mmCIF file of C-alpha atoms in Angstrom:
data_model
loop_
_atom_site.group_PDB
_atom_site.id
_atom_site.type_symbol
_atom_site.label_atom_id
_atom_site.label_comp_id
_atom_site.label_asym_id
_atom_site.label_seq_id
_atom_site.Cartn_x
_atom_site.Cartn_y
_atom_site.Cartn_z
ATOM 1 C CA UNK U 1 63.885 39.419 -39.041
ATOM 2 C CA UNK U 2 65.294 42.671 -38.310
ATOM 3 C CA UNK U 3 64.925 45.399 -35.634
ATOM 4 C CA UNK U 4 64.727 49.111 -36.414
ATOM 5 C CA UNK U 5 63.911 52.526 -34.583
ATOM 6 C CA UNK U 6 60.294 53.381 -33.999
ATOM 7 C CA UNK U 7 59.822 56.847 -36.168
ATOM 8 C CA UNK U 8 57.026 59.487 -34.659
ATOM 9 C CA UNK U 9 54.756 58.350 -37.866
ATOM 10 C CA UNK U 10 52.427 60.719 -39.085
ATOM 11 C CA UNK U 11 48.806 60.753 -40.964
ATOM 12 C CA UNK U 12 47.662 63.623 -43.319
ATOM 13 C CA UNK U 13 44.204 64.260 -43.872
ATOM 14 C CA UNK U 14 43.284 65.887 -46.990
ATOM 15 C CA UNK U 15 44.324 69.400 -45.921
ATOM 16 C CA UNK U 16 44.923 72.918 -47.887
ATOM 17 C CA UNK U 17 47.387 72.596 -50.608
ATOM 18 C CA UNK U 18 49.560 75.048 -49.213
ATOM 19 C CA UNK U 19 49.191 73.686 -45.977
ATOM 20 C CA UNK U 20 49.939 70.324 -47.030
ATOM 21 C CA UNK U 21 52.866 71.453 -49.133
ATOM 22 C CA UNK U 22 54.532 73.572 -45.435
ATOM 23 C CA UNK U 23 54.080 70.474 -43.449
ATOM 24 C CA UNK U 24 55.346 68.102 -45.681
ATOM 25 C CA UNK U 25 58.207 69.881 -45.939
ATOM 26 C CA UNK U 26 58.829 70.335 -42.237
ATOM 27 C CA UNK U 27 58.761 66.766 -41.326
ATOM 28 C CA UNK U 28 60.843 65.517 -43.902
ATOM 29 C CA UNK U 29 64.426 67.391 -42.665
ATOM 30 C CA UNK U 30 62.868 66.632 -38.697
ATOM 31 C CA UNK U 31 64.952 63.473 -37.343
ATOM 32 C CA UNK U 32 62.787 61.238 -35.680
ATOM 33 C CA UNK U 33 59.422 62.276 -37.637
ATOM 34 C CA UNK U 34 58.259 60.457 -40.789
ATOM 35 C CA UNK U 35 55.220 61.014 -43.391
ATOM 36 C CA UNK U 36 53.244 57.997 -43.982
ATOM 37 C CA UNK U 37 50.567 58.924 -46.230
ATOM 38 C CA UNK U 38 48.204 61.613 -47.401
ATOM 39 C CA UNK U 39 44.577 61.216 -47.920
ATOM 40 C CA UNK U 40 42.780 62.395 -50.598
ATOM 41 C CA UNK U 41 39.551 62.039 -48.999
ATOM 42 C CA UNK U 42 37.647 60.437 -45.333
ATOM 43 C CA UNK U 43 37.031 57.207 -46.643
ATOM 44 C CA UNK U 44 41.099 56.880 -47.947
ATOM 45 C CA UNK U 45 41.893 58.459 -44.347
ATOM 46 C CA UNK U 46 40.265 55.731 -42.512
ATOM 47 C CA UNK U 47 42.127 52.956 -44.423
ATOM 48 C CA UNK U 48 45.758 54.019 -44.209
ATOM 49 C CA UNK U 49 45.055 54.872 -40.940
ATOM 50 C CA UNK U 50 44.385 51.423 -40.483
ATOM 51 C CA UNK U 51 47.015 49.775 -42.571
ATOM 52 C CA UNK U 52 49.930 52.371 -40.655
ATOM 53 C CA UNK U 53 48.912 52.852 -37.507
ATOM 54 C CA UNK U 54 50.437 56.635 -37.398
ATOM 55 C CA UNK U 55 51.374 58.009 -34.156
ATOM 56 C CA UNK U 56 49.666 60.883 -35.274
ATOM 57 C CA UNK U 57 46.906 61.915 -37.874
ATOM 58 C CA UNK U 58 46.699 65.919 -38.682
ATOM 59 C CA UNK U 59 43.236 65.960 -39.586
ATOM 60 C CA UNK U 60 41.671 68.706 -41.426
ATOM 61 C CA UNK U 61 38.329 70.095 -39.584
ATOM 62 C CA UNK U 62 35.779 69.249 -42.334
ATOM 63 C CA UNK U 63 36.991 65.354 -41.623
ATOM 64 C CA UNK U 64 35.523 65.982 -38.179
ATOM 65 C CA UNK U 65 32.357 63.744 -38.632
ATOM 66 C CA UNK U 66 34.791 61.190 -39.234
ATOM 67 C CA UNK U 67 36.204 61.385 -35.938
ATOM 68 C CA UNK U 68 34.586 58.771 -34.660
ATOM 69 C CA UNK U 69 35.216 56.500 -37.528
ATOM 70 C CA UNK U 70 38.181 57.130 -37.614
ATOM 71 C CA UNK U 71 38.838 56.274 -33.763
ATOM 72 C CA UNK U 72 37.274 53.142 -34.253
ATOM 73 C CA UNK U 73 39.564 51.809 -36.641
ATOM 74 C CA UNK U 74 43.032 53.550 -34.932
ATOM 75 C CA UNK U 75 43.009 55.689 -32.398
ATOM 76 C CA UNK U 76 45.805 57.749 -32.189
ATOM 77 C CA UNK U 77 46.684 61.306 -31.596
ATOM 78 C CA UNK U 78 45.069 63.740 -33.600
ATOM 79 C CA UNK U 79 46.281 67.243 -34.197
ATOM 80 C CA UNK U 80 43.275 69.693 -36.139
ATOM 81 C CA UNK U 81 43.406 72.155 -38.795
ATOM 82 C CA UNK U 82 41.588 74.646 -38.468
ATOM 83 C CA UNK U 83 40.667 78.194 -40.279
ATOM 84 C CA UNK U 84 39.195 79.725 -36.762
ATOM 85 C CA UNK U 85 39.450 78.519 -33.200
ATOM 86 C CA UNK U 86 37.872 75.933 -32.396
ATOM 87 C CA UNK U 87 35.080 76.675 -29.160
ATOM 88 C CA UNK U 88 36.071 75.445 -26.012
ATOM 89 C CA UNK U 89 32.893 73.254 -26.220
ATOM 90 C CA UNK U 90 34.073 71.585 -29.808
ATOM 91 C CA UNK U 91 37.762 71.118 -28.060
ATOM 92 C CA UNK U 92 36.221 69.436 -25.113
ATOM 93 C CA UNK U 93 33.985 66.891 -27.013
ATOM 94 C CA UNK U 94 37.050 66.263 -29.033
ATOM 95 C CA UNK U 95 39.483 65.605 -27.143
ATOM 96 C CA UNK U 96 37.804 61.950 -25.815
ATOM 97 C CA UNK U 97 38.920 61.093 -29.363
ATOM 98 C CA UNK U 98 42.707 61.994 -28.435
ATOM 99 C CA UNK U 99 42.693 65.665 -30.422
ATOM 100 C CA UNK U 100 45.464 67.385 -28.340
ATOM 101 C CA UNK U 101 45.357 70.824 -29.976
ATOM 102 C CA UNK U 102 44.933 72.735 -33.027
ATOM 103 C CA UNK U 103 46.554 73.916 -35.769
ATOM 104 C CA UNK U 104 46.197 77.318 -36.548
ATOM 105 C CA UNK U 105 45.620 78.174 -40.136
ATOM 106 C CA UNK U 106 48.672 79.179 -42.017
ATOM 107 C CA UNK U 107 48.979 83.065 -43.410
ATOM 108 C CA UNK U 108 50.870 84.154 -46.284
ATOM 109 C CA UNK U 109 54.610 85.452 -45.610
ATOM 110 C CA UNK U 110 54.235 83.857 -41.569
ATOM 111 C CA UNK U 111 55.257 80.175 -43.028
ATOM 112 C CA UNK U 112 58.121 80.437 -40.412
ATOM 113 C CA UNK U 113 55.762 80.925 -37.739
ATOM 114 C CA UNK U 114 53.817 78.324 -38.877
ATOM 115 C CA UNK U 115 56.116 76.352 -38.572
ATOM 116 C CA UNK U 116 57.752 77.010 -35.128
ATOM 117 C CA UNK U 117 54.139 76.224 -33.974
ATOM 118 C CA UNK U 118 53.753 72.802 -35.713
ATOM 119 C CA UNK U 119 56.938 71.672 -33.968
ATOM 120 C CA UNK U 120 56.174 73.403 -30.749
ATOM 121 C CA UNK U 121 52.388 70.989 -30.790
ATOM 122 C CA UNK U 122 54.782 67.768 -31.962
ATOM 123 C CA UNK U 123 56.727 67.804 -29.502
ATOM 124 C CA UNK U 124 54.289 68.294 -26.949
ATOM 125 C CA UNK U 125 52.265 65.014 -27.913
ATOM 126 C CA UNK U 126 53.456 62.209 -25.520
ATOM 127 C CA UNK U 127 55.515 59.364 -27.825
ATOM 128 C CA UNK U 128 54.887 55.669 -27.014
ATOM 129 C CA UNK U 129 57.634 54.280 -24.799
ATOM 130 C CA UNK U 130 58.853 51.810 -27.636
ATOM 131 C CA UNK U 131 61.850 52.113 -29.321
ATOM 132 C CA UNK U 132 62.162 49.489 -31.152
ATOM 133 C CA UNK U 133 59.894 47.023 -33.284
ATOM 134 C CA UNK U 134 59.832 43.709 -34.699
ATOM 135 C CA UNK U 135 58.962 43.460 -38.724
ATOM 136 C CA UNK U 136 57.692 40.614 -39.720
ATOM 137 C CA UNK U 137 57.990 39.440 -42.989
ATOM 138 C CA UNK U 138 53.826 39.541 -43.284
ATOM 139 C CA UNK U 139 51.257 41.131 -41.583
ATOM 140 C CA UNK U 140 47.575 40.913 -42.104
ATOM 141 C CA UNK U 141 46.060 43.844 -42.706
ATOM 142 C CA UNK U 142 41.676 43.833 -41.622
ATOM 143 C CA UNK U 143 39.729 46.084 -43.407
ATOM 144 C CA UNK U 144 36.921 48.310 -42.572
ATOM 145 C CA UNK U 145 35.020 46.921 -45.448
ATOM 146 C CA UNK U 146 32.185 44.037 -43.734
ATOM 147 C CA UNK U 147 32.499 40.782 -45.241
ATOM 148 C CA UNK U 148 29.119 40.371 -45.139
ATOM 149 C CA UNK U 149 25.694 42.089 -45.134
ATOM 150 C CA UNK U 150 22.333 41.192 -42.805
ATOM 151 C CA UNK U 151 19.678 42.902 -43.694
ATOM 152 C CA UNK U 152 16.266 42.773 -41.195
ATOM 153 C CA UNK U 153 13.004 43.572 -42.339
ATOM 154 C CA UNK U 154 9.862 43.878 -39.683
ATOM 155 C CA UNK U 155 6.764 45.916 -39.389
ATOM 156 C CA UNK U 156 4.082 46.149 -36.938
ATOM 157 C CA UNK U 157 5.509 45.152 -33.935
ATOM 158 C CA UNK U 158 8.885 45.477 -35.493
ATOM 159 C CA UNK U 159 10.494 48.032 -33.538
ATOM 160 C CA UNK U 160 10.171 46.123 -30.116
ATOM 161 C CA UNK U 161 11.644 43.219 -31.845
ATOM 162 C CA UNK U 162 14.279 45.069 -33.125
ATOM 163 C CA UNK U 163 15.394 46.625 -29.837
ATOM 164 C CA UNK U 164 15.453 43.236 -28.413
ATOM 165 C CA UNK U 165 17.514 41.521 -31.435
ATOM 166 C CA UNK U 166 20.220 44.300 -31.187
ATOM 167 C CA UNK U 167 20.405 44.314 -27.213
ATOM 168 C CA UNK U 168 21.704 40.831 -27.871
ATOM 169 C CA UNK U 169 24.220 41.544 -30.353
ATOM 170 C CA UNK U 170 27.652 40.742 -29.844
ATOM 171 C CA UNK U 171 29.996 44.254 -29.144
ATOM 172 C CA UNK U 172 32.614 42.318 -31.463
ATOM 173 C CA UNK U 173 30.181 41.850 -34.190
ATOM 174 C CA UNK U 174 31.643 42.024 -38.034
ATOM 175 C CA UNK U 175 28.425 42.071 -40.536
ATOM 176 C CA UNK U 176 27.289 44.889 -41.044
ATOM 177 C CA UNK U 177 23.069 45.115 -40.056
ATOM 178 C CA UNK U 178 20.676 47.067 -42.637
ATOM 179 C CA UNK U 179 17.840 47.551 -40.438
ATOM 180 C CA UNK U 180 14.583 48.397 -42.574
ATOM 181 C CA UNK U 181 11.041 49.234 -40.226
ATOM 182 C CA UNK U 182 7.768 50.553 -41.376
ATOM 183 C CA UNK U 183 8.048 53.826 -39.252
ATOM 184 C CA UNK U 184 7.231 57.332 -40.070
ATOM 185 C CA UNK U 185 9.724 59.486 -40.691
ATOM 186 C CA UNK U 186 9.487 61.222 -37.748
ATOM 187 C CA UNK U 187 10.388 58.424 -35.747
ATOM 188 C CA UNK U 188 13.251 57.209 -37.363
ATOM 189 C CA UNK U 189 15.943 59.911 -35.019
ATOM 190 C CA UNK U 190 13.847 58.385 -31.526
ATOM 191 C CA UNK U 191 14.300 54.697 -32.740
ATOM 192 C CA UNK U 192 18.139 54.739 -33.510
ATOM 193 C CA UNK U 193 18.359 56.745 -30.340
ATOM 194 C CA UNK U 194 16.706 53.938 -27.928
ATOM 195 C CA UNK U 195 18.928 51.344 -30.080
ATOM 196 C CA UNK U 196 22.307 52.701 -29.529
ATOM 197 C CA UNK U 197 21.425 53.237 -25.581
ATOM 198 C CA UNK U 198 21.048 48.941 -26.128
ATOM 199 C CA UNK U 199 24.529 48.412 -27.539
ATOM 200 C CA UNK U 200 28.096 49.838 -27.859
ATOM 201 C CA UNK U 201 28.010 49.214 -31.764
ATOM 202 C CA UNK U 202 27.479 52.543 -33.203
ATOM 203 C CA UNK U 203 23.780 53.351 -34.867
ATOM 204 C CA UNK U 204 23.169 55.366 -37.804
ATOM 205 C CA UNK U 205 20.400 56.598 -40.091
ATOM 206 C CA UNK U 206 21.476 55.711 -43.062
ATOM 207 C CA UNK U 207 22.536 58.509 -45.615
ATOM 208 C CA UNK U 208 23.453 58.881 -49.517
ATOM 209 C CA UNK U 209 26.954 57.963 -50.102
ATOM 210 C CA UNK U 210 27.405 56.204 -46.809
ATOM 211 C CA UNK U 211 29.933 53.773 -47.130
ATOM 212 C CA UNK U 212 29.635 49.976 -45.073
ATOM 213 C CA UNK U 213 31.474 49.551 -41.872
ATOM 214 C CA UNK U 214 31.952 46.483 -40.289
ATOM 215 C CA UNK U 215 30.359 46.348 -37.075
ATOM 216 C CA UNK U 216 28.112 49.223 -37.644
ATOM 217 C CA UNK U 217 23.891 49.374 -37.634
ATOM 218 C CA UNK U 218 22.384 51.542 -40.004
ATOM 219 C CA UNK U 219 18.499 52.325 -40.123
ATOM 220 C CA UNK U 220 16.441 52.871 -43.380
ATOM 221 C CA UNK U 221 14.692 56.495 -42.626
ATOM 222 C CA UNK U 222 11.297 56.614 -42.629
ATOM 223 C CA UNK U 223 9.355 57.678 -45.896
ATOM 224 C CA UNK U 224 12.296 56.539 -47.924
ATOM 225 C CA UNK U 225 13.295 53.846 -49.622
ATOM 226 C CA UNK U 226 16.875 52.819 -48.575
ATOM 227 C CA UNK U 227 19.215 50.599 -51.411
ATOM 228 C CA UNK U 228 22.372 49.220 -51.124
ATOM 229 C CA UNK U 229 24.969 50.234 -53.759
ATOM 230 C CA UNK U 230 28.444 48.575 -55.032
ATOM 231 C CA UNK U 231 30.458 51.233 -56.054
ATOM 232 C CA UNK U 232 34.045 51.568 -57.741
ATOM 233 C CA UNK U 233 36.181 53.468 -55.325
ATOM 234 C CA UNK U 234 39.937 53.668 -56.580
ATOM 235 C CA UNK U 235 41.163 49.630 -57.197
ATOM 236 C CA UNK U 236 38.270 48.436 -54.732
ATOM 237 C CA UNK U 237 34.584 48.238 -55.230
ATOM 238 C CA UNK U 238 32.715 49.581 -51.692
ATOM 239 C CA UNK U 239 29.312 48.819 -50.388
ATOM 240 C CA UNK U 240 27.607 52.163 -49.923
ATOM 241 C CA UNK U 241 24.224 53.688 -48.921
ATOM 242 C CA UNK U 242 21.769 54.749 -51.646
ATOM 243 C CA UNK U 243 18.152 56.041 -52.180
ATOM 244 C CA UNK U 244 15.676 54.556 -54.697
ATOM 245 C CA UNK U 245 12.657 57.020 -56.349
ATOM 246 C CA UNK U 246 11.233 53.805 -58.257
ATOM 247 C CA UNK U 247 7.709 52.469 -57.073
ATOM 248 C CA UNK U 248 7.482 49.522 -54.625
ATOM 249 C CA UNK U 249 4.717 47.620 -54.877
ATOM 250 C CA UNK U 250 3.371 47.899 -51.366
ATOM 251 C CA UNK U 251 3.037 51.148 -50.453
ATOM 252 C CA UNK U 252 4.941 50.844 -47.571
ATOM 253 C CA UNK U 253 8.805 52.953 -46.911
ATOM 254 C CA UNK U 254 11.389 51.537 -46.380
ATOM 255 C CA UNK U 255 10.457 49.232 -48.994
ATOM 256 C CA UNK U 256 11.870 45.586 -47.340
ATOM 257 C CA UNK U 257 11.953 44.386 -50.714
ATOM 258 C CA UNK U 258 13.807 47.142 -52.391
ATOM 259 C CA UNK U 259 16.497 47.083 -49.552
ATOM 260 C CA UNK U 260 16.511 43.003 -49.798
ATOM 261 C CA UNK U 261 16.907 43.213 -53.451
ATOM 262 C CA UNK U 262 19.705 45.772 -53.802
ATOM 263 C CA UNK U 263 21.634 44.002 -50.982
ATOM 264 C CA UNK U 264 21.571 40.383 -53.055
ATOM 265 C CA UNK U 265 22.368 42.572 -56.540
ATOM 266 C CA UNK U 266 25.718 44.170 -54.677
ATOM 267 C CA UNK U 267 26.501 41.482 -51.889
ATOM 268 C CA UNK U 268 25.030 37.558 -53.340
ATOM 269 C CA UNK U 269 26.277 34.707 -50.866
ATOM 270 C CA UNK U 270 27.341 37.059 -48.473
ATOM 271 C CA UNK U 271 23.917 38.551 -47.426
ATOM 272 C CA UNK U 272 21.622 37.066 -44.871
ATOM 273 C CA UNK U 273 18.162 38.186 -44.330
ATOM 274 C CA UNK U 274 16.134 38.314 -41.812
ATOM 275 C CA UNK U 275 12.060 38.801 -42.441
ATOM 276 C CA UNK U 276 10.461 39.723 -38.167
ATOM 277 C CA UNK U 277 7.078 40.166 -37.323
ATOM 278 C CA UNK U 278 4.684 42.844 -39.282
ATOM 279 C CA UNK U 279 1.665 43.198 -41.583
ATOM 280 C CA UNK U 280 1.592 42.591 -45.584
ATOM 281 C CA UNK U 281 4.123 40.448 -47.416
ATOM 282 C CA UNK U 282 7.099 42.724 -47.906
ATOM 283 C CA UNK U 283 10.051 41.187 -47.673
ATOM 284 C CA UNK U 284 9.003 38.126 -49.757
ATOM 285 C CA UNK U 285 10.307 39.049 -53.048
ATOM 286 C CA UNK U 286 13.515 40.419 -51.398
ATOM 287 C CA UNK U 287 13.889 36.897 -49.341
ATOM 288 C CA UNK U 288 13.245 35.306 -53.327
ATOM 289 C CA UNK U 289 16.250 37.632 -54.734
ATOM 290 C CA UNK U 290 18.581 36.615 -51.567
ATOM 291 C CA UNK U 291 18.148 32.944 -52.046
ATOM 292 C CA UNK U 292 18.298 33.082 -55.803
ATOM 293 C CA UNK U 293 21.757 34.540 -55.251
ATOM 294 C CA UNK U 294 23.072 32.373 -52.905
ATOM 295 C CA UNK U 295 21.860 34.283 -49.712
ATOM 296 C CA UNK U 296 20.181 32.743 -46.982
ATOM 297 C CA UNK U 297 16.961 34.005 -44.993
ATOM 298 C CA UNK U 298 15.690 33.416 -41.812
ATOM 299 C CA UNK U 299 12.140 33.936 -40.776
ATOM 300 C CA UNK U 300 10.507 34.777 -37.051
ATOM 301 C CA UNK U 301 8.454 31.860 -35.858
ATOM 302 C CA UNK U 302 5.164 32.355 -35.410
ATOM 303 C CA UNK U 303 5.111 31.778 -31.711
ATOM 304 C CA UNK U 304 7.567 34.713 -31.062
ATOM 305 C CA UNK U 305 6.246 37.112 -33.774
ATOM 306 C CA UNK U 306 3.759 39.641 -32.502
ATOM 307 C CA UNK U 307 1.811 39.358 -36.201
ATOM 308 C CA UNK U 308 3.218 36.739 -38.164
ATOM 309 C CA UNK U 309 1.925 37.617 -41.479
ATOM 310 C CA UNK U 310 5.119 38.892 -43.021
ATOM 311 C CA UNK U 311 7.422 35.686 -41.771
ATOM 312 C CA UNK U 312 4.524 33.711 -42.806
ATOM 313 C CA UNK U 313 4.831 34.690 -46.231
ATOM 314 C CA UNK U 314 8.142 34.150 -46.693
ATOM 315 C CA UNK U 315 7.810 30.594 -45.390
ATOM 316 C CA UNK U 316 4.211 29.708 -47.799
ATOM 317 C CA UNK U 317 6.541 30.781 -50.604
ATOM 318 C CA UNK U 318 9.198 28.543 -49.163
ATOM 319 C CA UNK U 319 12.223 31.237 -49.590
ATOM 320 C CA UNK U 320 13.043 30.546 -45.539
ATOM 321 C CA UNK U 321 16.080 28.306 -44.771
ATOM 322 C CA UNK U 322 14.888 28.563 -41.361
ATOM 323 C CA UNK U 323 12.162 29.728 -38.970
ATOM 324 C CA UNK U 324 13.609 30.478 -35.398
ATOM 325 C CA UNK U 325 12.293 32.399 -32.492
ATOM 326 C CA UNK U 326 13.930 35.864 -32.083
ATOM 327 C CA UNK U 327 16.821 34.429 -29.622
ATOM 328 C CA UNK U 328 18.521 32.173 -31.834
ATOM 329 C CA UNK U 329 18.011 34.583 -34.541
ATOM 330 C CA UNK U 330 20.048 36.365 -32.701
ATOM 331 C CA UNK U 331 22.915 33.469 -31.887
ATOM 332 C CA UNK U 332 22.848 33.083 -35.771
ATOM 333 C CA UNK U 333 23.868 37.013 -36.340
ATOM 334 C CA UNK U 334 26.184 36.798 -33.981
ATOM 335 C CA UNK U 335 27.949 33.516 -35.164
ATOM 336 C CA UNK U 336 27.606 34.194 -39.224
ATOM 337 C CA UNK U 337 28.613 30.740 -39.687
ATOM 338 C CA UNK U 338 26.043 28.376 -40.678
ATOM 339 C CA UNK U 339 23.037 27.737 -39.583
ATOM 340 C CA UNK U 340 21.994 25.333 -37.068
ATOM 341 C CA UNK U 341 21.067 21.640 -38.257
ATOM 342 C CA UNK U 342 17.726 21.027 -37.087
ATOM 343 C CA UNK U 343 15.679 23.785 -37.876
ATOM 344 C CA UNK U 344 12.100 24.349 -37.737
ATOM 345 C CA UNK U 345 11.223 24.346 -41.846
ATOM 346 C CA UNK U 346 13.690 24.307 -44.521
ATOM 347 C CA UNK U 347 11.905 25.893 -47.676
ATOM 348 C CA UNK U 348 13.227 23.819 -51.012
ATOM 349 C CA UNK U 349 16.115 25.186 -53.403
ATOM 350 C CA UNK U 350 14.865 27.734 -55.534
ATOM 351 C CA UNK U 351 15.029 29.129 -59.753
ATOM 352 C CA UNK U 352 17.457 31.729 -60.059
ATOM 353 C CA UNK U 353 15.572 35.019 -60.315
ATOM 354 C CA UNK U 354 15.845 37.863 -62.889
#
């Protein structure tokens, strides 16, 4: 073991090149300040800010819907870059997620100026009172990355069910929900807004490219059919949000199925679905792909479901590992261990599916 100063540790976003190239060079010949990493993009940010925990992160203002991302994984000071001044309304609503200042953009032949600045806004940001640290010879680093999926699939009735599922949810919860309803599109904004009133985990419409948070809810838009993508991003493969323009074969978006399907393809044994109360059969053949990959599913009984014809069907086809009434669905999310050992029907093992 060993004990060594505490440097004032610092985070770069993915910032200007010249403006990368001026600050780097600053801190290096400043005693007591220390470069720990540059990010090439908001996703890379988000990780070494979680794997250094930099006293600071100098974060380029087109990372800004990041912010809260970012806070959630570290939160730390936060100095932003900026080509204008930032209103007085942005600096406000920023500053809850510790942005002390900004930087003003650097202009040809002022770099000295620049500079003087830079060091005047360091020095200004309040340094923990440690001065020394332990170093162990391991620490476990947690990533952002869920370690598993659950992916809920309702209709009519589906949105009060829903509401009452995540009001339940525990604030330190890990999987990451994909929450598929059959809503308009022009509901989709007023439903994740009445969920995230019901919980502190954040709520998001789900968007191309998104990548998979632990902890986070995101909601297939209406008139869309959501996917789930595995991606290649650097030496790691990332869950991510897509879009599908293939035909479901209900008629119905989000397809249930499609977003069930895509979720076993990218995630197997990790995913667990859930199939609440609503019209039709989708979500059968997506319940079939989960279990032929190792996935489990869990259908609404039929005394809690407003319309059970959607549970039902996953049950006749026997893809359920359990049915359960909507509160010890929600225990089971909550736990992501196994499931309980009496249950009310356990469906038969199944052929592996194409």
């Amino acid at each position: 073991m060993s004990f060594l100063p505490v440097p004032f540790t610092i985070l770069l976003d993915k910032l200007p090149a010249l403006v990368q190239l001026e600050l780097t060079r600053l801190l290096q010949v400043q005693p007591g300040y220390q470069v720990v990493g540059s990010a090439s993009s908001a996703d890379e940010l988000v990780i070494l800010a979680r794997r250094f925990r930099p006293s600071l992160v100098i974060l380029d203002e087109h990372s800004l819907p990041d912010l809260d991302r970012l806070h959630r994984q570290h939160a730390c000071a936060v100095l932003l870059y900026a080509t204008a001044t930032p209103s007085s309304g942005v600096m406000c609503e920023t500053a809850r997620w510790g942005i002390y200042d900004h930087i003003a953009p650097l202009q040809l032949g002022a770099e000295q100026i620049f500079r003087r600045a830079v060091l005047q806004q360091l020095r200004a940001i309040p340094v923990a009172p440690q001065i020394t640290t332990f170093i162990s010879p391991l620490r476990h680093v947690v990533s952002a990355q869920p370690q598993s999926l659950t992916v809920i699939g309702s209709s009519t009735g589906g949105t009060a069910a829903v509401e009452k599922l995540v009001q339940a949810l525990d604030p330190g919860l890990t999987t990451t929900l994909l929450i598929a309803v059959h809503l308009p599109a022009y509901f989709t904004a007023s439903f994740a807004k009445r969920l995230q009133r019901l919980t502190p985990l954040p709520v998001k419409i789900g968007v191309a490219g998104m990548p998979l948070e632990a902890g986070q809810i995101i909601i297939a838009p209406g008139g869309q059919n959501m996917v789930l993508k595995s991606v290649q991003r650097g030496p790691w493969r990332v869950w991510q949000i897509g879009f599908s323009s293939k035909p479901n074969l209900s008629a119905d978006a989000p397809s249930i199925d499609m977003l069930m399907r895509s979720a076993a393809k990218a995630a197997g044994s990790r995913v667990l679905g859930i199939v609440l109360t609503g019209l039709g059969s989708d979500g059968t053949l997506g319940a079939q792909a989960i279990r032929a990959r190792g996935g489990r599913i869990i259908a609404q009984s039929q005394e809690s479901a407003a319309v059970f014809s959607m549970p039902g069907s996953v049950i006749r086809a026997g893809h359920a590992n359990a049915v359960l009434p909507l509160d010890q669905i929600v225990e089971i999310i909550n736990q992501r261990t196994s499931l309980p050992a009496s249950t009310t029907r356990l469906s038969p093992p199944l052929a592996t599916v194409n």
